[in-house]
Amino acid sequence: MLKEVHDIVIIGGGPAGLAAAVAARKAGVQDILILERDSSLGGILNQCIHNGFGLHTFKEELTGPEYASRYIAMVEEEKIPYRLNTMVIDINENREVTVISRENGMETIQAGAVILAMGCRERPRGALNIPGYRPAGIYSAGTAQRLMNIEGLSVGKEVVILGSGDIGLIMARRMTLEGAKVKVVAELMPYSGGLKRNIVQCLNDYGIPLKLSHTVVDIQGKERVTGITLAEVGPDRKPIPGTEEHYSCDTLLLSVGLIPENELTRGAGVEMNRVTSGPNVNDQLETSAEGIFACGNVLHVHDLVDYVSEEATLAGTNAAAYVQNRRSEGEAHPVTLKAENGIRYTVPQTIDMEHMNDKVVVRFRVADVYKDRYVSVYFDGERVAHRKKKVLAPGEMEQVILKKEELQKYPDLKEIVFCTEVE
């Protein structure tokens, strides 16, 4: 049986996959295929009917479906083929992609380059170890969002939300607007995991209390949730006896973190990053498996879709250069990027000084809320950047731009360290 062959195969038709496809086509690659397991392109944006998207990319405020439709229109205009309802079940290091669909059954596609753009999923209740039965009325925030915004269903009338990630904050406002009473948003950590603007616009504007350093210690109800018990947690994140409070409710939403969707990536033998749960990549966004690139939430969880599109554009352009054999020849000069003292990780994790673009955007998140701290960059122990930030928070992604001309002043450079400093 003849194997189907394409220059670039993109796994995922959400914002990352669409932007990567458009960029690869603009870079001159004609033979591109997008594989999407859902019945439509656009990914998670289709259920994000609130605005706040596109301020960086399109210089205007759009809803999620509007943002997605702009990229879908570009894909249609460029006549880039895509397959819906098609599930990728395996990728190997030779870039053979095994897919399954109702129309074609199981088939193998040979790719010149693969772009991973599978996005992320929500952390489930099972990861939380909350005691109690398994009654109806417990949803992840994203599931509730889909049920309300796409299926048109009401999920509850009296709501408690555990976790203050962006989806949880947005759902607090969404449910309030639909007539539900959101009693409290509880957060295990001493800081919110969401963007500051979402705390203001989704909680403060509606008088919804946010309880930091609190968690759910019990769920009441057998058939349907009837209430929950909250307790304060200490610095060890364990509940403090005697701080319990009871809330009656019929719905508990969980917004307790996102996990990059990387089962396929691991199957391809790609080196993974313990902190991001995504693959390690170089400045071309290429993984440790040659010709396999990654971008968007499969690489690390982003706060703004605009940054997903920017990263995916880079991945698409570099995958195009790879299949066109346009990558510059010559000895590589790898430099390792390290995150220390309050910075949790960097993306990318390595840079090839010899073949890098004129500038590389390094994105990272901090480990805690810091006030009046400096973000510092060290080249082999010498401090080269030292920028003061009034507030650094884990919910907001930060970035530093490295310029090739600056790096070339250090011909023997081996390591770049990113850290926070008090002075």
Short mmCIF file of C-alpha atoms in Angstrom, two decimals:
data_model
loop_
_atom_site.label_atom_id
_atom_site.label_comp_id
_atom_site.label_asym_id
_atom_site.label_seq_id
_atom_site.Cartn_x
_atom_site.Cartn_y
_atom_site.Cartn_z
CA MET A 1 0.00 0.00 0.00
CA LEU A 2 1.38 3.41 -0.98
CA LYS A 3 1.88 5.70 1.97
CA GLU A 4 0.46 9.22 1.75
CA VAL A 5 3.28 11.82 1.82
CA HIS A 6 3.13 15.53 2.72
CA ASP A 7 5.85 18.15 3.23
CA ILE A 8 4.38 19.46 6.49
CA VAL A 9 1.75 17.77 8.67
CA ILE A 10 0.23 19.91 11.44
CA ILE A 11 -1.47 18.12 14.32
CA GLY A 12 -4.24 20.34 15.69
CA GLY A 13 -6.49 22.87 13.97
CA GLY A 14 -6.74 25.35 16.84
CA PRO A 15 -5.09 28.80 16.96
CA ALA A 16 -1.54 27.34 16.98
CA GLY A 17 -2.10 24.91 14.10
CA LEU A 18 -3.85 27.50 11.93
CA ALA A 19 -1.18 30.18 12.42
CA ALA A 20 1.61 27.64 11.76
CA ALA A 21 -0.08 26.51 8.54
CA VAL A 22 -0.50 30.07 7.23
CA ALA A 23 3.15 30.91 8.06
CA ALA A 24 4.48 27.74 6.37
CA ARG A 25 2.48 28.51 3.21
CA LYS A 26 3.74 32.12 3.18
CA ALA A 27 7.28 30.72 3.50
CA GLY A 28 6.73 28.87 0.23
CA VAL A 29 5.60 25.34 1.17
CA GLN A 30 2.63 24.22 -0.93
CA ASP A 31 2.08 20.70 0.43
CA ILE A 32 0.63 21.18 3.94
CA LEU A 33 -2.01 19.12 5.74
CA ILE A 34 -3.82 20.05 9.00
CA LEU A 35 -5.27 17.16 11.05
CA GLU A 36 -8.02 18.06 13.55
CA ARG A 37 -9.90 15.57 15.75
CA ASP A 38 -12.92 17.85 16.28
CA SER A 39 -15.70 18.51 13.77
CA SER A 40 -14.56 22.10 13.12
CA LEU A 41 -11.39 24.20 13.03
CA GLY A 42 -10.71 26.83 15.72
CA GLY A 43 -10.04 24.64 18.76
CA ILE A 44 -10.90 25.94 22.21
CA LEU A 45 -11.54 29.46 20.86
CA ASN A 46 -14.96 28.33 19.57
CA GLN A 47 -16.31 28.15 23.14
CA CYS A 48 -14.57 31.35 24.36
CA ILE A 49 -17.37 33.76 23.47
CA HIS A 50 -16.00 36.56 25.71
CA ASN A 51 -13.86 39.34 24.24
CA GLY A 52 -10.23 40.24 24.96
CA PHE A 53 -8.58 38.36 22.09
CA GLY A 54 -6.52 39.83 19.27
CA LEU A 55 -5.29 43.10 20.80
CA HIS A 56 -1.67 42.30 19.83
CA THR A 57 -2.31 40.37 16.58
CA PHE A 58 -5.12 42.39 14.99
CA LYS A 59 -4.93 45.60 17.10
CA GLU A 60 -8.61 45.24 18.00
CA GLU A 61 -10.63 43.40 20.62
CA LEU A 62 -12.31 40.22 19.36
CA THR A 63 -14.21 37.29 20.83
CA GLY A 64 -12.64 33.82 20.62
CA PRO A 65 -14.77 32.68 17.63
CA GLU A 66 -14.02 35.96 15.81
CA TYR A 67 -10.27 35.49 16.35
CA ALA A 68 -10.45 31.88 15.14
CA SER A 69 -12.52 32.84 12.09
CA ARG A 70 -9.83 35.31 10.96
CA TYR A 71 -7.25 32.49 10.86
CA ILE A 72 -9.72 29.99 9.35
CA ALA A 73 -10.36 32.55 6.58
CA MET A 74 -6.59 32.81 5.95
CA VAL A 75 -6.32 28.99 5.72
CA GLU A 76 -9.27 28.88 3.27
CA GLU A 77 -7.80 31.74 1.24
CA GLU A 78 -4.45 29.96 0.97
CA LYS A 79 -6.37 26.75 0.08
CA ILE A 80 -4.53 24.77 2.76
CA PRO A 81 -6.16 21.32 3.04
CA TYR A 82 -7.39 20.06 6.39
CA ARG A 83 -9.13 16.95 7.66
CA LEU A 84 -11.72 17.13 10.45
CA ASN A 85 -12.86 14.27 12.72
CA THR A 86 -9.42 12.76 12.25
CA MET A 87 -7.55 11.50 15.31
CA VAL A 88 -3.78 11.12 15.35
CA ILE A 89 -2.93 8.05 17.43
CA ASP A 90 0.83 7.84 16.95
CA ILE A 91 3.90 9.69 15.66
CA ASN A 92 7.34 8.12 15.48
CA GLU A 93 10.83 9.63 15.20
CA ASN A 94 10.76 9.03 11.41
CA ARG A 95 7.83 11.47 11.24
CA GLU A 96 5.33 8.76 10.29
CA VAL A 97 1.92 9.89 11.54
CA THR A 98 -0.75 7.23 12.18
CA VAL A 99 -4.30 8.60 11.95
CA ILE A 100 -7.76 7.16 12.29
CA SER A 101 -11.04 8.46 10.89
CA ARG A 102 -14.49 7.14 10.02
CA GLU A 103 -13.99 7.80 6.29
CA ASN A 104 -10.55 6.24 5.82
CA GLY A 105 -10.10 3.94 8.81
CA MET A 106 -6.49 3.74 9.95
CA GLU A 107 -3.73 5.12 7.71
CA THR A 108 -0.14 6.27 7.92
CA ILE A 109 1.04 9.62 6.58
CA GLN A 110 4.72 10.35 5.99
CA ALA A 111 5.63 13.95 6.86
CA GLY A 112 8.71 15.90 5.82
CA ALA A 113 8.20 17.94 9.02
CA VAL A 114 5.62 17.66 11.81
CA ILE A 115 4.27 20.62 13.79
CA LEU A 116 2.75 19.67 17.15
CA ALA A 117 -0.15 22.01 17.97
CA MET A 118 -2.44 19.84 20.11
CA GLY A 119 -3.08 22.45 22.81
CA CYS A 120 -3.74 21.51 26.45
CA ARG A 121 -6.38 19.87 28.63
CA GLU A 122 -7.76 20.56 32.08
CA ARG A 123 -6.50 18.83 35.20
CA PRO A 124 -9.34 16.52 36.37
CA ARG A 125 -10.93 16.06 39.81
CA GLY A 126 -9.08 12.75 40.18
CA ALA A 127 -5.82 14.69 40.50
CA LEU A 128 -7.12 16.59 43.56
CA ASN A 129 -8.02 13.86 46.08
CA ILE A 130 -11.09 15.67 47.45
CA PRO A 131 -13.08 13.37 49.79
CA GLY A 132 -16.79 12.78 49.15
CA TYR A 133 -19.07 10.92 46.75
CA ARG A 134 -19.12 11.42 43.00
CA PRO A 135 -22.41 13.34 42.68
CA ALA A 136 -23.66 15.18 39.60
CA GLY A 137 -22.85 18.89 39.45
CA ILE A 138 -19.03 18.72 39.44
CA TYR A 139 -17.54 20.07 36.21
CA SER A 140 -14.20 21.28 35.03
CA ALA A 141 -14.55 24.97 34.14
CA GLY A 142 -13.86 24.29 30.46
CA THR A 143 -16.55 21.58 30.28
CA ALA A 144 -19.07 23.95 31.85
CA GLN A 145 -18.00 26.63 29.36
CA ARG A 146 -18.59 24.27 26.43
CA LEU A 147 -21.98 23.11 27.77
CA MET A 148 -23.15 26.71 28.21
CA ASN A 149 -21.64 28.44 25.20
CA ILE A 150 -21.89 25.72 22.54
CA GLU A 151 -24.63 23.33 23.74
CA GLY A 152 -26.77 26.10 25.27
CA LEU A 153 -27.27 24.25 28.55
CA SER A 154 -27.49 25.60 32.10
CA VAL A 155 -25.14 23.77 34.46
CA GLY A 156 -26.29 25.08 37.86
CA LYS A 157 -27.88 27.80 39.97
CA GLU A 158 -25.67 28.04 43.09
CA VAL A 159 -22.00 27.72 42.28
CA VAL A 160 -18.65 27.40 44.04
CA ILE A 161 -15.48 27.57 41.94
CA LEU A 162 -12.25 25.92 43.06
CA GLY A 163 -9.17 27.41 41.42
CA SER A 164 -8.65 30.90 40.04
CA GLY A 165 -7.23 30.07 36.62
CA ASP A 166 -8.45 32.29 33.78
CA ILE A 167 -11.19 29.87 32.67
CA GLY A 168 -12.55 29.68 36.23
CA LEU A 169 -12.60 33.49 36.57
CA ILE A 170 -14.30 33.91 33.19
CA MET A 171 -16.90 31.26 34.10
CA ALA A 172 -17.66 33.08 37.38
CA ARG A 173 -18.76 36.07 35.29
CA ARG A 174 -20.46 33.93 32.62
CA MET A 175 -22.60 32.06 35.15
CA THR A 176 -23.50 35.28 36.96
CA LEU A 177 -24.68 36.77 33.65
CA GLU A 178 -26.85 33.65 33.11
CA GLY A 179 -28.55 34.21 36.47
CA ALA A 180 -26.61 31.78 38.67
CA LYS A 181 -25.28 32.82 42.09
CA VAL A 182 -21.50 32.34 42.34
CA LYS A 183 -20.90 32.18 46.08
CA VAL A 184 -17.11 32.10 46.22
CA VAL A 185 -13.95 31.39 44.22
CA ALA A 186 -11.41 29.47 46.33
CA GLU A 187 -7.70 29.25 45.46
CA LEU A 188 -5.21 26.86 47.07
CA MET A 189 -2.23 29.15 46.44
CA PRO A 190 -1.68 32.52 48.18
CA TYR A 191 -2.06 34.20 44.75
CA SER A 192 -4.45 33.87 41.81
CA GLY A 193 -3.44 31.81 38.80
CA GLY A 194 -5.27 34.14 36.41
CA LEU A 195 -4.62 37.47 34.72
CA LYS A 196 -5.12 40.57 36.87
CA ARG A 197 -7.63 42.00 34.39
CA ASN A 198 -9.80 38.86 34.74
CA ILE A 199 -9.85 39.16 38.55
CA VAL A 200 -11.04 42.77 38.20
CA GLN A 201 -13.54 42.24 35.35
CA CYS A 202 -14.94 38.84 36.36
CA LEU A 203 -14.90 38.87 40.19
CA ASN A 204 -14.53 42.40 41.57
CA ASP A 205 -17.03 43.94 39.12
CA TYR A 206 -19.67 41.40 40.24
CA GLY A 207 -18.85 41.33 43.95
CA ILE A 208 -17.74 37.69 43.89
CA PRO A 209 -15.34 36.94 46.78
CA LEU A 210 -11.92 35.36 46.08
CA LYS A 211 -10.50 33.35 48.99
CA LEU A 212 -6.78 32.75 48.61
CA SER A 213 -5.03 29.93 50.51
CA HIS A 214 -8.32 27.97 50.68
CA THR A 215 -9.38 24.62 49.25
CA VAL A 216 -12.37 22.26 49.18
CA VAL A 217 -12.01 19.57 51.85
CA ASP A 218 -15.39 17.88 51.45
CA ILE A 219 -18.17 17.56 48.88
CA GLN A 220 -21.68 16.86 50.19
CA GLY A 221 -24.48 15.18 48.28
CA LYS A 222 -24.94 11.73 46.78
CA GLU A 223 -27.09 12.16 43.66
CA ARG A 224 -26.32 15.87 43.14
CA VAL A 225 -23.97 18.23 44.95
CA THR A 226 -25.77 19.87 47.90
CA GLY A 227 -22.82 21.75 49.39
CA ILE A 228 -19.07 21.88 49.93
CA THR A 229 -16.74 22.59 52.83
CA LEU A 230 -13.86 25.04 52.39
CA ALA A 231 -10.87 25.26 54.71
CA GLU A 232 -7.88 27.54 54.92
CA VAL A 233 -4.49 25.97 54.11
CA GLY A 234 -1.14 26.69 55.71
CA PRO A 235 2.20 27.30 53.97
CA ASP A 236 2.46 23.50 53.46
CA ARG A 237 -0.86 23.68 51.46
CA LYS A 238 -2.51 21.38 54.02
CA PRO A 239 -5.92 22.31 55.51
CA ILE A 240 -5.82 24.00 58.93
CA PRO A 241 -8.24 22.26 61.36
CA GLY A 242 -10.92 24.57 62.72
CA THR A 243 -11.02 26.87 59.65
CA GLU A 244 -13.79 24.93 57.85
CA GLU A 245 -16.73 26.86 56.34
CA HIS A 246 -19.79 25.31 54.71
CA TYR A 247 -21.35 26.63 51.49
CA SER A 248 -24.60 25.22 50.11
CA CYS A 249 -24.45 24.86 46.32
CA ASP A 250 -25.62 22.59 43.49
CA THR A 251 -22.51 23.00 41.32
CA LEU A 252 -18.76 22.87 41.83
CA LEU A 253 -16.52 24.08 39.00
CA LEU A 254 -12.85 23.07 38.97
CA SER A 255 -10.33 25.46 37.43
CA VAL A 256 -7.20 23.84 38.79
CA GLY A 257 -4.69 24.09 35.99
CA LEU A 258 -4.00 23.06 32.41
CA ILE A 259 -1.72 20.28 31.18
CA PRO A 260 -0.13 20.34 27.69
CA GLU A 261 -1.55 17.46 25.60
CA ASN A 262 1.68 15.54 25.02
CA GLU A 263 0.99 11.78 24.84
CA LEU A 264 1.85 11.82 21.12
CA THR A 265 5.01 13.84 21.76
CA ARG A 266 6.29 11.31 24.29
CA GLY A 267 5.48 8.48 21.88
CA ALA A 268 7.76 10.10 19.31
CA GLY A 269 10.66 9.85 21.79
CA VAL A 270 10.88 13.64 22.25
CA GLU A 271 12.77 14.97 25.29
CA MET A 272 10.24 16.47 27.72
CA ASN A 273 10.47 19.32 30.22
CA ARG A 274 9.55 18.48 33.81
CA VAL A 275 8.31 22.01 34.63
CA THR A 276 6.27 22.92 31.53
CA SER A 277 5.08 19.32 30.83
CA GLY A 278 5.82 20.18 27.20
CA PRO A 279 8.77 19.26 24.98
CA ASN A 280 12.18 20.93 25.24
CA VAL A 281 12.79 23.07 22.12
CA ASN A 282 15.55 25.16 20.58
CA ASP A 283 15.17 28.71 19.26
CA GLN A 284 13.68 27.29 16.02
CA LEU A 285 10.98 25.63 18.21
CA GLU A 286 12.32 22.26 17.04
CA THR A 287 12.18 19.41 19.56
CA SER A 288 14.94 16.89 20.23
CA ALA A 289 13.48 14.79 17.37
CA GLU A 290 14.72 16.27 14.09
CA GLY A 291 11.99 17.83 11.96
CA ILE A 292 9.37 17.77 14.73
CA PHE A 293 8.41 21.29 15.88
CA ALA A 294 6.05 22.40 18.68
CA CYS A 295 4.10 25.59 19.40
CA GLY A 296 1.24 26.98 21.48
CA ASN A 297 -0.20 25.34 24.59
CA VAL A 298 1.27 21.94 23.77
CA LEU A 299 4.68 23.55 24.40
CA HIS A 300 3.77 25.55 27.52
CA VAL A 301 0.50 27.05 28.74
CA HIS A 302 0.04 30.61 27.46
CA ASP A 303 -2.06 33.40 28.93
CA LEU A 304 -2.81 35.19 25.62
CA VAL A 305 -3.78 33.58 22.32
CA ASP A 306 -1.86 36.37 20.52
CA TYR A 307 1.40 34.88 21.85
CA VAL A 308 0.27 31.42 20.69
CA SER A 309 -0.15 32.79 17.15
CA GLU A 310 3.22 34.55 17.28
CA GLU A 311 4.99 31.38 18.43
CA ALA A 312 3.14 29.23 15.87
CA THR A 313 4.15 31.61 13.06
CA LEU A 314 7.77 31.04 14.05
CA ALA A 315 7.27 27.24 14.13
CA GLY A 316 5.59 27.28 10.70
CA THR A 317 8.34 29.41 9.16
CA ASN A 318 11.09 27.19 10.61
CA ALA A 319 9.38 23.95 9.58
CA ALA A 320 9.18 25.38 6.05
CA ALA A 321 12.91 26.18 6.09
CA TYR A 322 13.58 22.61 7.27
CA VAL A 323 11.68 20.90 4.43
CA GLN A 324 13.11 23.31 1.85
CA ASN A 325 16.68 22.57 3.08
CA ARG A 326 17.16 26.28 3.64
CA ARG A 327 18.74 25.94 7.04
CA SER A 328 22.22 27.43 7.10
CA GLU A 329 25.11 24.99 7.09
CA GLY A 330 28.06 25.07 9.45
CA GLU A 331 28.99 24.10 12.95
CA ALA A 332 26.30 24.68 15.59
CA HIS A 333 27.05 26.72 18.71
CA PRO A 334 24.45 25.58 21.28
CA VAL A 335 23.84 27.76 24.33
CA THR A 336 21.80 26.44 27.27
CA LEU A 337 19.11 28.64 28.85
CA LYS A 338 18.60 28.16 32.59
CA ALA A 339 15.86 29.41 34.92
CA GLU A 340 16.89 30.16 38.50
CA ASN A 341 15.85 32.04 41.65
CA GLY A 342 12.13 32.64 41.14
CA ILE A 343 11.87 31.90 37.41
CA ARG A 344 10.33 28.46 36.82
CA TYR A 345 11.30 27.76 33.20
CA THR A 346 12.22 29.34 29.88
CA VAL A 347 11.00 28.58 26.35
CA PRO A 348 13.13 27.91 24.34
CA GLN A 349 15.56 25.87 26.44
CA THR A 350 18.53 26.18 24.03
CA ILE A 351 19.70 28.63 21.37
CA ASP A 352 22.03 27.94 18.47
CA MET A 353 24.09 31.14 18.40
CA GLU A 354 25.44 30.36 14.92
CA HIS A 355 22.08 29.92 13.18
CA MET A 356 19.65 31.95 15.31
CA ASN A 357 17.48 34.75 13.92
CA ASP A 358 18.44 38.38 14.61
CA LYS A 359 16.39 38.17 17.80
CA VAL A 360 14.86 35.41 19.95
CA VAL A 361 11.88 35.95 22.26
CA VAL A 362 12.39 34.02 25.51
CA ARG A 363 9.14 33.49 27.43
CA PHE A 364 8.93 32.44 31.07
CA ARG A 365 6.78 32.39 34.21
CA VAL A 366 7.77 33.21 37.78
CA ALA A 367 7.21 30.89 40.76
CA ASP A 368 5.46 33.34 43.11
CA VAL A 369 4.12 36.89 43.35
CA TYR A 370 7.10 39.26 43.62
CA LYS A 371 6.96 43.03 44.12
CA ASP A 372 9.70 45.47 43.06
CA ARG A 373 11.98 42.72 41.78
CA TYR A 374 14.49 42.78 38.96
CA VAL A 375 14.50 40.31 36.08
CA SER A 376 18.19 39.69 35.36
CA VAL A 377 20.00 37.90 32.54
CA TYR A 378 23.55 36.52 32.93
CA PHE A 379 25.86 35.44 30.09
CA ASP A 380 28.29 32.89 31.60
CA GLY A 381 28.09 34.61 35.00
CA GLU A 382 28.23 38.22 33.70
CA ARG A 383 25.04 40.24 34.22
CA VAL A 384 23.96 41.79 30.91
CA ALA A 385 20.35 42.81 31.68
CA HIS A 386 18.68 44.01 34.87
CA ARG A 387 15.10 45.27 34.51
CA LYS A 388 12.89 46.32 37.43
CA LYS A 389 9.28 45.10 37.49
CA LYS A 390 6.71 46.49 39.94
CA VAL A 391 4.86 43.17 40.07
CA LEU A 392 5.69 39.70 38.78
CA ALA A 393 2.94 37.04 39.06
CA PRO A 394 2.73 33.38 37.99
CA GLY A 395 -0.51 34.06 36.09
CA GLU A 396 1.20 36.50 33.69
CA MET A 397 3.79 35.28 31.19
CA GLU A 398 6.92 37.42 30.93
CA GLN A 399 9.42 37.75 28.10
CA VAL A 400 12.97 38.88 27.37
CA ILE A 401 14.29 39.50 23.86
CA LEU A 402 17.83 38.26 23.12
CA LYS A 403 19.59 39.92 20.17
CA LYS A 404 22.10 38.02 18.05
CA GLU A 405 24.48 41.00 17.88
CA GLU A 406 24.65 41.06 21.70
CA LEU A 407 25.33 37.32 21.94
CA GLN A 408 28.09 37.51 19.33
CA LYS A 409 30.12 39.70 21.67
CA TYR A 410 30.58 36.51 23.73
CA PRO A 411 32.14 34.06 21.24
CA ASP A 412 32.64 31.31 23.85
CA LEU A 413 29.17 31.66 25.44
CA LYS A 414 27.84 28.42 26.93
CA GLU A 415 25.03 29.35 29.34
CA ILE A 416 22.44 32.10 29.75
CA VAL A 417 20.76 32.33 33.17
CA PHE A 418 17.43 34.08 33.78
CA CYS A 419 16.60 34.91 37.40
CA THR A 420 14.86 37.40 39.68
CA GLU A 421 16.88 39.57 42.05
CA VAL A 422 15.96 41.91 44.89
CA GLU A 423 18.49 44.56 43.87
#
